[in-house]
Coordinates of C-alpha atoms in Angstrom, one line a residue:
M25 CA 14.1 56.8 -37.3
K26 CA 15.7 54.2 -39.6
T27 CA 12.7 54.2 -41.9
D28 CA 12.7 58.0 -42.1
F29 CA 16.4 57.9 -43.0
K30 CA 15.8 55.4 -45.8
K31 CA 13.0 57.6 -47.2
E32 CA 15.2 60.7 -47.0
F33 CA 18.1 59.0 -48.6
K34 CA 15.9 57.5 -51.4
Q35 CA 14.3 60.9 -52.1
A36 CA 17.7 62.7 -52.3
M37 CA 18.9 60.1 -54.7
T38 CA 15.9 60.1 -57.0
E39 CA 14.9 63.8 -57.2
E40 CA 15.9 65.6 -60.4
K41 CA 17.5 68.5 -58.6
E42 CA 20.9 69.3 -57.2
I43 CA 21.7 67.4 -54.0
P44 CA 22.0 69.7 -51.0
S45 CA 25.6 70.5 -50.2
A46 CA 25.5 68.9 -46.8
V47 CA 24.2 65.7 -48.2
R48 CA 26.8 66.0 -51.0
K49 CA 29.6 66.2 -48.5
S50 CA 28.4 63.2 -46.6
L51 CA 28.1 61.1 -49.8
D52 CA 31.6 62.2 -50.9
S53 CA 33.1 60.2 -48.0
T54 CA 31.0 57.2 -48.9
Y55 CA 32.0 57.5 -52.5
A56 CA 35.6 57.4 -51.5
S57 CA 35.1 54.1 -49.9
I58 CA 33.1 52.8 -52.9
R59 CA 35.8 54.1 -55.2
T60 CA 38.4 52.2 -53.1
Q61 CA 36.4 49.1 -53.7
S62 CA 35.8 50.0 -57.4
K63 CA 39.6 50.2 -57.9
M64 CA 39.7 46.6 -56.8
K65 CA 36.9 45.3 -58.9
K66 CA 39.2 45.0 -61.9
N67 CA 40.9 42.2 -60.0
R68 CA 37.5 40.8 -58.7
F69 CA 38.4 41.7 -55.2
I70 CA 36.4 40.0 -52.5
W71 CA 36.5 41.7 -49.1
K72 CA 34.3 40.9 -46.1
R73 CA 35.6 43.3 -43.5
V74 CA 35.9 46.8 -45.0
T75 CA 34.5 49.1 -42.3
A76 CA 34.4 52.6 -43.7
A77 CA 32.4 54.6 -41.2
A78 CA 30.3 56.4 -43.9
C79 CA 29.1 53.1 -45.4
A80 CA 28.4 51.8 -41.9
L81 CA 26.2 54.8 -41.3
L82 CA 24.4 54.6 -44.6
F83 CA 23.6 51.0 -44.8
T84 CA 23.5 49.6 -41.3
G85 CA 22.7 52.6 -39.1
I86 CA 24.4 51.1 -36.1
L87 CA 23.6 53.1 -33.0
L88 CA 26.7 53.7 -31.0
T89 CA 27.5 56.0 -28.1
N90 CA 30.1 58.7 -27.8
E91 CA 31.0 57.5 -24.3
R92 CA 32.9 54.5 -25.8
V93 CA 36.2 55.0 -23.8
I94 CA 38.7 52.2 -23.8
A95 CA 41.7 54.0 -22.2
N96 CA 44.3 51.3 -22.8
I97 CA 47.1 51.6 -25.3
N98 CA 46.8 47.9 -25.9
E99 CA 43.5 48.5 -27.6
F100 CA 45.2 50.1 -30.6
F101 CA 44.6 48.3 -33.9
K102 CA 41.9 46.0 -32.5
F103 CA 40.5 44.8 -35.8
G104 CA 40.2 41.2 -34.8
D105 CA 43.2 40.4 -37.0
K106 CA 45.3 37.7 -35.2
G107 CA 48.3 38.4 -37.4
I108 CA 48.4 42.0 -36.5
E109 CA 47.9 41.2 -32.8
R110 CA 50.8 38.8 -32.9
A111 CA 53.0 41.4 -34.6
L112 CA 52.1 44.0 -32.0
D113 CA 52.8 41.6 -29.2
E114 CA 56.3 41.1 -30.7
G115 CA 56.8 44.9 -30.6
F116 CA 56.5 45.4 -34.4
A117 CA 54.7 48.8 -34.1
Q118 CA 56.7 51.9 -33.7
D119 CA 55.8 54.8 -31.5
S120 CA 55.6 58.2 -33.0
N121 CA 54.7 61.7 -31.9
S122 CA 54.4 63.5 -35.2
S123 CA 51.8 66.2 -34.6
A124 CA 50.1 69.0 -36.5
S125 CA 47.4 71.6 -35.6
D126 CA 44.9 73.5 -37.8
Q127 CA 41.3 74.6 -37.5
D128 CA 41.5 74.2 -33.7
V129 CA 42.2 70.5 -34.0
T130 CA 45.5 68.8 -33.2
I131 CA 46.2 65.4 -34.8
T132 CA 49.0 63.2 -33.6
L133 CA 50.2 60.0 -35.2
Q134 CA 50.8 57.8 -32.2
Q135 CA 51.8 54.5 -33.6
N136 CA 52.5 52.9 -37.0
F137 CA 53.7 49.7 -38.6
S138 CA 54.2 48.5 -42.2
D139 CA 55.2 45.5 -44.2
A140 CA 54.4 44.3 -47.7
N141 CA 50.9 43.1 -46.7
K142 CA 49.6 45.6 -44.2
I143 CA 50.1 49.2 -43.0
G144 CA 48.7 50.3 -39.7
M145 CA 48.4 53.9 -38.3
S146 CA 46.8 55.0 -35.0
F147 CA 46.0 58.7 -34.7
Q148 CA 44.7 60.8 -31.9
L149 CA 42.5 63.8 -32.7
E150 CA 42.0 66.5 -30.0
F151 CA 39.3 69.1 -30.5
E152 CA 39.8 72.4 -28.7
D153 CA 36.1 72.6 -28.3
P154 CA 34.9 69.2 -27.1
R155 CA 31.3 70.1 -27.6
I156 CA 31.6 69.1 -31.3
L157 CA 31.6 65.5 -30.0
D158 CA 28.0 65.7 -28.8
A159 CA 25.7 62.8 -27.9
D160 CA 24.7 62.2 -31.6
V161 CA 28.3 61.7 -32.9
T162 CA 29.0 58.1 -33.9
D163 CA 32.2 58.2 -35.8
V164 CA 35.0 60.5 -36.7
T165 CA 37.0 59.8 -39.9
M166 CA 39.6 61.7 -42.0
D167 CA 40.1 62.3 -45.7
F168 CA 43.8 61.6 -46.2
R169 CA 46.5 60.5 -48.6
L170 CA 49.6 58.4 -47.7
K171 CA 52.7 59.5 -49.7
N172 CA 56.0 57.6 -49.5
G173 CA 59.4 59.3 -49.6
D174 CA 59.7 58.6 -53.4
G175 CA 56.8 60.9 -54.1
E176 CA 54.4 58.0 -54.9
Y177 CA 51.0 57.8 -53.2
V178 CA 50.6 54.5 -51.4
D179 CA 46.8 55.0 -50.9
E180 CA 44.3 57.8 -51.0
F181 CA 41.1 57.8 -49.0
I182 CA 39.4 61.0 -50.3
P183 CA 36.0 62.0 -51.7
D184 CA 35.2 61.7 -55.5
T185 CA 35.2 65.5 -55.7
K186 CA 38.9 65.6 -55.3
P187 CA 41.4 64.2 -57.9
L188 CA 43.6 61.3 -57.2
K189 CA 47.3 62.3 -57.1
G190 CA 48.8 58.8 -57.4
T191 CA 48.9 56.0 -59.9
N192 CA 47.9 53.1 -57.6
K193 CA 51.4 51.8 -58.2
Y194 CA 51.3 49.8 -54.9
D195 CA 47.9 48.2 -55.6
A196 CA 46.4 48.6 -52.1
S197 CA 43.4 46.3 -51.8
G198 CA 41.3 47.8 -49.1
I199 CA 41.1 49.9 -46.0
A200 CA 39.5 49.4 -42.6
M201 CA 39.1 52.0 -39.8
H202 CA 37.5 52.5 -36.5
N203 CA 37.3 54.7 -33.4
P204 CA 38.1 52.7 -30.3
I205 CA 38.1 56.0 -28.3
L206 CA 35.5 58.7 -28.8
N207 CA 35.3 60.8 -25.7
A208 CA 33.0 63.9 -25.6
K209 CA 34.3 65.0 -22.2
T210 CA 38.0 65.4 -23.3
G211 CA 37.4 66.2 -27.0
K212 CA 39.7 63.3 -27.9
V213 CA 39.2 60.7 -30.6
Q214 CA 41.4 57.8 -31.6
F215 CA 41.3 56.8 -35.2
D216 CA 42.9 53.6 -36.3
V217 CA 43.5 52.6 -39.9
I218 CA 44.6 49.3 -41.6
I219 CA 45.6 49.3 -45.3
D220 CA 45.8 45.9 -47.0
S221 CA 47.5 44.6 -50.1
N222 CA 46.4 41.1 -51.1
K223 CA 49.2 41.0 -53.6
G224 CA 51.8 41.9 -51.0
M225 CA 52.9 45.0 -52.8
L226 CA 52.9 47.7 -50.1
P227 CA 56.3 49.5 -49.9
C228 CA 58.6 49.9 -47.0
L229 CA 57.6 53.3 -45.6
Q230 CA 60.6 55.6 -45.7
D231 CA 60.3 59.3 -45.3
A232 CA 56.5 58.9 -45.8
V233 CA 53.9 61.5 -44.9
V234 CA 50.2 61.3 -44.2
E235 CA 48.5 64.3 -45.8
I236 CA 45.2 64.9 -44.0
E237 CA 42.8 67.2 -45.8
S238 CA 39.5 66.9 -43.9
I239 CA 38.0 65.6 -40.7
N240 CA 34.5 64.2 -40.9
V241 CA 32.2 64.1 -37.8
F242 CA 29.3 61.7 -38.4
R243 CA 26.0 61.7 -36.5
V244 CA 23.3 59.1 -36.4
F245 CA 21.0 59.3 -39.4
A246 CA 21.4 63.0 -39.6
F247 CA 23.4 63.7 -42.8
E248 CA 22.5 67.4 -42.9
T249 CA 24.4 67.8 -39.6
L250 CA 27.5 66.1 -40.8
K251 CA 30.4 68.4 -40.0
K252 CA 33.4 68.4 -42.4
I253 CA 36.4 70.3 -41.2
D254 CA 38.8 71.2 -44.0
G255 CA 42.4 72.0 -43.2
K256 CA 46.0 70.8 -43.6
W257 CA 47.6 68.3 -41.2
D258 CA 50.8 66.7 -42.6
L259 CA 52.3 64.1 -40.4
A260 CA 55.7 62.4 -40.9
I261 CA 55.8 58.6 -40.4
M262 CA 58.6 57.1 -38.4
N263 CA 61.0 55.2 -40.7
Q264 CA 61.5 51.5 -40.2
D265 CA 63.8 50.8 -37.3
M266 CA 66.8 49.4 -39.2
G267 CA 68.2 48.0 -35.9
K268 CA 65.4 45.4 -36.0
P269 CA 65.6 43.8 -39.4
M270 CA 62.2 42.6 -40.7
T271 CA 62.0 38.8 -40.8
I272 CA 60.5 37.3 -44.0
I273 CA 60.0 33.5 -44.3
E274 CA 59.5 32.1 -47.8
Y275 CA 57.8 28.7 -48.5
T276 CA 57.9 26.3 -51.4
M277 CA 55.6 23.4 -52.4
D278 CA 56.4 20.0 -51.0
D279 CA 54.7 18.4 -54.1
P280 CA 55.3 20.4 -57.3
S281 CA 52.7 18.3 -59.1
S282 CA 49.8 19.5 -56.8
I283 CA 46.6 20.6 -58.5
I284 CA 47.2 23.9 -56.6
Q285 CA 50.2 25.7 -57.9
V286 CA 51.8 28.1 -55.5
S287 CA 53.9 30.8 -57.1
S288 CA 54.6 32.8 -54.0
A289 CA 54.2 32.2 -50.2
K290 CA 55.9 34.7 -47.9
A291 CA 55.3 35.2 -44.2
S292 CA 55.9 38.8 -43.0
P293 CA 55.5 40.2 -39.5
T294 CA 51.7 40.7 -39.9
S295 CA 50.6 37.9 -42.2
L296 CA 51.4 35.3 -44.8
N297 CA 50.8 36.4 -48.4
L298 CA 49.9 33.6 -50.7
I299 CA 49.5 33.7 -54.5
F300 CA 48.4 30.5 -56.3
S301 CA 46.7 29.3 -59.4
V302 CA 44.4 26.4 -60.5
D303 CA 43.9 25.3 -64.1
E304 CA 40.2 26.3 -64.5
I305 CA 38.2 29.5 -65.0
F306 CA 35.4 30.0 -62.6
D307 CA 32.2 32.1 -63.2
N308 CA 32.3 33.6 -59.7
E309 CA 34.3 33.6 -56.4
S310 CA 32.1 31.0 -54.6
P311 CA 34.6 28.1 -54.9
F312 CA 37.1 30.3 -52.9
S313 CA 35.0 32.2 -50.5
H314 CA 35.0 30.6 -47.0
S315 CA 37.0 27.6 -48.4
M316 CA 40.6 28.7 -48.0
K317 CA 42.6 28.0 -44.9
F318 CA 46.1 27.2 -43.6
I319 CA 46.6 24.5 -41.0
D320 CA 49.7 24.3 -38.8
K321 CA 51.3 21.2 -37.2
D322 CA 49.2 21.7 -34.1
G323 CA 46.0 21.7 -36.1
N324 CA 45.4 25.5 -35.7
E325 CA 43.5 27.0 -38.6
Y326 CA 44.1 30.4 -40.2
L327 CA 41.4 31.9 -42.4
T328 CA 41.6 34.9 -44.8
D329 CA 39.4 38.0 -44.7
G330 CA 39.5 38.6 -48.4
F331 CA 41.3 37.9 -51.7
N332 CA 41.9 39.1 -55.2
M333 CA 40.9 36.9 -58.2
D334 CA 42.4 37.2 -61.6
E335 CA 42.3 35.1 -64.8
Q336 CA 45.2 34.5 -67.1
N337 CA 46.0 31.8 -69.7
N338 CA 43.0 29.7 -68.7
Q339 CA 44.0 29.8 -65.1
T340 CA 42.4 31.4 -62.0
I341 CA 44.9 33.2 -59.9
I342 CA 44.2 34.0 -56.3
A343 CA 46.1 36.4 -54.0
A344 CA 45.3 36.6 -50.2
N345 CA 46.7 37.3 -46.8
F346 CA 46.4 34.9 -43.9
P347 CA 47.0 35.7 -40.2
I348 CA 50.0 33.4 -39.8
T349 CA 53.1 35.5 -39.4
A350 CA 56.9 35.2 -39.6
Y351 CA 56.8 35.2 -35.8
H352 CA 55.1 31.8 -35.9
N353 CA 58.3 30.5 -37.5
A354 CA 56.3 27.5 -38.9
A355 CA 58.6 25.1 -40.8
K356 CA 55.7 23.2 -42.4
I357 CA 52.1 24.4 -43.0
T358 CA 49.3 23.0 -45.1
F359 CA 47.1 25.1 -47.4
V360 CA 43.6 23.7 -47.9
L361 CA 41.2 24.7 -50.7
E362 CA 38.0 22.8 -49.8
G363 CA 36.5 21.0 -52.8
I364 CA 39.6 21.4 -54.9
G365 CA 42.6 20.1 -53.0
E366 CA 45.5 20.9 -50.6
V367 CA 49.2 21.4 -50.7
K368 CA 51.9 21.3 -48.1
L369 CA 54.4 24.1 -47.9
L370 CA 57.9 23.9 -46.5
T371 CA 60.3 26.7 -45.6
K372 CA 62.9 27.3 -48.3

């Protein structure tokens, strides 16, 4: 079946005729993911864990089952991100019951959290006719835009056929998503989303709204049967609980003469955002991939999943998030860049 799919896809991409509308709709979602990554290429973004469902179907063809039921609220936001898990254990996520119904589908925003580095949202989709989640369904995603109370769009995950409404003011780096619950018997789907900013530029969400424009139901290798449900589901996001002020821990270099110059190091509830420079221009990202880590006083190591790479004034500038959070309350940590050097950071 995988071979047939590859032939079908190659044929659709090479024939000099209009792509069938069903295939076009499927590719639109894929292009949205690709465009998200394209936005980041200007900063030479390197990301190893973007999991857009459409790309997963196109390029890996992972066979899943629609009986994946993990009926435990603690399974929310299970992306393997230790920083997020620590934040959730500390009660950082907020419950929400914002709900909207259209096209016989009810979508509820169940939980959300946000800081400058990461935004998380967990949705439940409930189909009035559960038969839509037949045995071939592998993933359910949504085309959506996240708009803050100031009218600016924080991020937009939509097909190329729709215009962007925002200016990428907040410089979101990537988006990951998955369906920990996909239940054909009840017609319920859980859809979790994590938005990252390697530059730590995400805003505090105040009076924000998720504008959902379409629901995409993907099936194994059968793009002609992709079902796209267009509608309107606007969901308000719970504002930050001002009764629990967000802890931010800032760090400074122990040795200002280090070969690694740290311009910013801030631990937020979900992660530590680090921006540093070295006095050299590199042809590619290899010296930084798999070579950056933090080490705490107990010898625990914290790796990054991705980073942004810029060049300025003959310097290479790196921005990345690491899963060591403000809740760790670490007074001293060491940043290691293997093959180049290391620098100790102390709390300010």
